[in-house]
Amino acid sequence: MPLPPAIRLTGKGRRWRLSGHPWIYRDDLAAEPDLAAGELVRVESPRGEFLGQAFYSALSRIALRFVTFDSEAVDDNFWAARLDNALALRARVVRDTDACRLIYGEADGFPGLVVDSYAGHLAVQVLHPGMERRLPDLINLFKVRLAPASITLRQDAEVRRLEGLPLEEVQTVWGNVPDPLVVQEGPVRCLVDIRAGQKTGLFLDQRENRLAAGFLARGEILDAFAYQGGFALHLAAGAKKVTLVESSAAALAMAQENARLNGIANFEPVRANVFSFLKKAVQEGRRYDVIVLDPPAFAKSRRDRPAALKGYLELNRRAFQLLRPQGLLVTCSCSYNVREEEFLDLVRQAAALEGRQARLLERRGAARDHPALLSLPESLYLKCLFVEIF
Ligand code: SAH
């Protein structure tokens, strides 16, 4: 294989790299290189010392994403070994489900690649030109090592634009996806729409939180931002009634089918904006024993922070208004731009403003098949707090 072209960092870039962070920002390149997007480059310090190999990005503010800090050949064997590592981790940590994330970008050494498996049907998302170039080889590798029932490319994620990658029609490039496709999540069966569902079909990062919440079900429950009923399905067995609030008609229709599939009758789906629903529920004097708040990321960038914090505060205040004594709040935020400490403080504030004393039962994050690289704080995005009214 030809040697990769070299790129030099500034002194600051070198120090950043030595801190272990797997990205280099464009400002930290010594000079703007004349390279095509997705090329593998050899990264050097200002004095030419070797610092690793990385994918180059021509557009993004993140100019380099490290593939390895070593000088090994980045070839088919390299990626096969990385895949084996990723699979070994899942074999250790994933239990009682046939739906999980097999490859999670940087945390598995595949920058810009996500692969989820739903009962052996793979959903693949490519978010970097470096991976896009290697996609045909990777698909072959997946066929050989994973013997998947099907492979579907979800190249329709908006974030692809940041890297100049085109948004494409969803494509099943291998095998067939059954309709319906059903997976098992602990005691619950869930329908998955790999081709049109949000993300790659399910919010797999919340799996362990859904399972943990299931144990605490009781009385009347509100699942706000319900999607296809993820939390509600786990909570229904122990509840008198579960009300689901969701704005997407398609997601809510799937939630109803999920209820049927699991023989659940105490399901009340409501198509509404959660903010207006909660306001009205307070006005009508409704009460709940458990409330789940799992909103989409309100703070996609730092600029969105003030509005996002306001949104989270309103939701959590409403929840405290609606909870019965000893009621449980499962409150989540998947905004990386709102840190865990900040989110905790926001929930504390919401309780105080509503004159309620609350105690923290659990601080949770993403499921173990979604590991976060400690050197990449951006990967620590999901917060899920279990808070009980005292
Ligand atoms: N709890 C779900 C995942 C929720 S994702 C699970 O575990 O599977 C967030 C959901 O909120 C999405 O389905 C989205 O359609 C919905 N949503 C976003 N904004 C909303 C709003 N203002 N009101 C109601 N639903 C909303």
XYZ file of C-alpha atoms in Angstrom, residues 150-340:
191
model
C -30.087 -8.019 5.503
C -28.111 -4.785 5.283
C -29.834 -1.410 4.931
C -28.004 1.862 4.401
C -29.529 4.815 6.244
C -27.705 7.564 4.361
C -30.498 10.036 5.077
C -29.178 11.636 8.284
C -28.975 15.447 8.108
C -25.538 15.467 9.778
C -24.055 13.963 6.603
C -24.296 17.441 5.080
C -21.675 18.766 7.507
C -19.176 16.525 5.750
C -20.466 17.286 2.259
C -21.969 13.806 1.976
C -25.189 13.578 -0.051
C -28.482 12.633 1.582
C -29.575 9.456 -0.153
C -32.672 7.321 -0.387
C -32.707 4.488 2.119
C -31.358 1.401 0.397
C -31.402 -2.254 1.348
C -28.210 -3.479 -0.313
C -28.275 -7.076 0.867
C -31.108 -9.484 1.663
C -34.653 -8.458 2.525
C -36.123 -6.709 5.506
C -39.240 -8.539 6.691
C -42.414 -6.593 7.283
C -43.022 -6.563 10.147
C -39.591 -6.856 11.730
C -39.899 -7.658 15.431
C -37.145 -7.561 18.060
C -37.053 -8.567 21.704
C -36.100 -6.077 24.407
C -36.167 -7.888 27.734
C -39.748 -8.987 28.304
C -41.117 -6.780 25.524
C -41.452 -7.309 21.792
C -41.033 -4.233 19.581
C -41.659 -3.503 15.940
C -38.798 -1.870 14.083
C -38.970 0.116 10.883
C -35.332 0.046 9.793
C -36.096 1.955 6.619
C -38.280 4.813 7.853
C -38.032 4.880 11.657
C -36.219 7.688 13.497
C -32.465 7.133 13.958
C -31.986 3.596 12.549
C -35.350 2.371 13.821
C -35.171 2.410 17.610
C -33.543 4.609 20.247
C -31.248 1.795 21.324
C -29.261 4.044 23.656
C -32.254 4.125 26.040
C -32.693 0.345 26.199
C -31.238 -0.229 29.665
C -33.083 2.800 31.006
C -36.377 1.450 29.684
C -35.681 -1.905 31.339
C -34.725 -0.245 34.622
C -37.810 1.998 34.559
C -40.016 -1.044 33.985
C -39.260 -2.309 37.489
C -40.638 0.879 39.019
C -44.001 0.935 37.239
C -47.150 1.637 39.219
C -50.463 3.436 39.085
C -51.101 5.971 36.360
C -48.197 6.630 34.046
C -47.375 9.303 31.510
C -44.817 8.560 28.784
C -44.044 11.924 27.194
C -42.148 11.950 23.865
C -43.137 8.316 23.545
C -41.982 7.528 19.970
C -43.143 3.933 19.374
C -43.879 3.415 23.042
C -40.387 2.366 24.162
C -40.818 3.220 27.836
C -44.582 2.691 27.887
C -44.282 -0.947 26.781
C -41.988 -1.697 29.704
C -44.124 0.222 32.176
C -47.549 -1.070 31.143
C -47.321 -4.436 32.897
C -47.039 -2.830 36.337
C -49.419 0.060 35.694
C -53.112 0.777 35.883
C -52.898 2.895 32.756
C -50.184 4.369 30.535
C -50.784 7.551 28.555
C -48.411 8.128 25.638
C -47.881 11.579 24.214
C -46.145 11.899 20.863
C -46.314 14.328 17.942
C -45.517 11.860 15.157
C -48.582 10.020 13.862
C -46.418 7.283 12.336
C -44.617 6.644 15.633
C -47.881 6.574 17.551
C -49.411 4.106 15.096
C -46.415 1.829 15.675
C -46.871 2.237 19.437
C -50.426 0.980 19.113
C -49.302 -2.014 17.068
C -46.642 -2.684 19.693
C -49.333 -2.665 22.387
C -51.342 -5.221 20.429
C -48.241 -7.347 19.850
C -47.608 -7.481 23.605
C -51.243 -7.947 24.585
C -51.354 -4.613 26.387
C -54.788 -3.060 26.803
C -54.138 -0.222 29.287
C -52.534 2.019 26.637
C -53.846 5.502 25.851
C -52.039 7.083 22.880
C -52.406 10.840 22.492
C -51.120 12.722 19.483
C -50.104 16.106 20.839
C -47.308 18.519 21.472
C -45.989 17.534 24.902
C -45.708 21.161 26.030
C -49.390 21.888 25.379
C -50.464 18.498 26.731
C -48.687 19.078 30.043
C -50.069 22.579 30.398
C -53.607 21.330 29.854
C -53.098 18.366 32.179
C -52.087 20.778 34.952
C -55.125 22.964 34.284
C -57.382 19.914 34.428
C -55.832 18.804 37.725
C -54.625 15.431 36.414
C -52.156 13.401 38.483
C -49.660 10.646 37.669
C -47.580 8.190 39.674
C -44.786 7.937 37.099
C -43.799 10.430 34.398
C -41.199 9.806 31.694
C -39.742 12.806 29.856
C -37.573 11.769 26.909
C -37.456 14.804 24.602
C -35.333 15.091 21.459
C -32.044 17.004 21.778
C -33.111 20.624 22.332
C -29.520 21.932 22.290
C -28.010 20.691 19.037
C -25.389 23.439 19.269
C -24.154 25.836 21.951
C -26.249 28.562 20.379
C -29.444 26.637 21.201
C -28.558 26.385 24.886
C -30.669 29.194 26.386
C -33.841 28.042 24.600
C -33.034 24.418 25.403
C -32.570 25.086 29.120
C -35.865 26.965 29.168
C -37.581 24.012 27.471
C -36.129 21.448 29.888
C -37.058 23.611 32.872
C -40.649 23.973 31.710
C -41.040 20.221 31.117
C -39.587 19.274 34.475
C -41.612 21.905 36.367
C -44.775 20.561 34.778
C -43.807 17.037 35.755
C -43.397 18.089 39.389
C -46.802 19.768 39.232
C -48.382 16.573 37.941
C -46.745 13.936 40.146
C -48.503 12.422 43.154
C -46.633 12.117 46.480
C -43.887 9.475 46.114
C -44.303 9.835 42.376
C -41.393 8.931 40.109
C -39.922 11.156 37.418
C -37.721 9.582 34.750
C -36.207 12.638 33.113
C -33.810 12.522 30.185
C -31.696 14.851 28.094
C -29.719 13.757 25.057
C -28.195 17.201 24.446
C -24.443 16.981 24.688
C -24.442 20.756 25.135
C -26.197 20.418 28.491
C -23.842 18.641 30.895
C -24.971 16.166 33.536
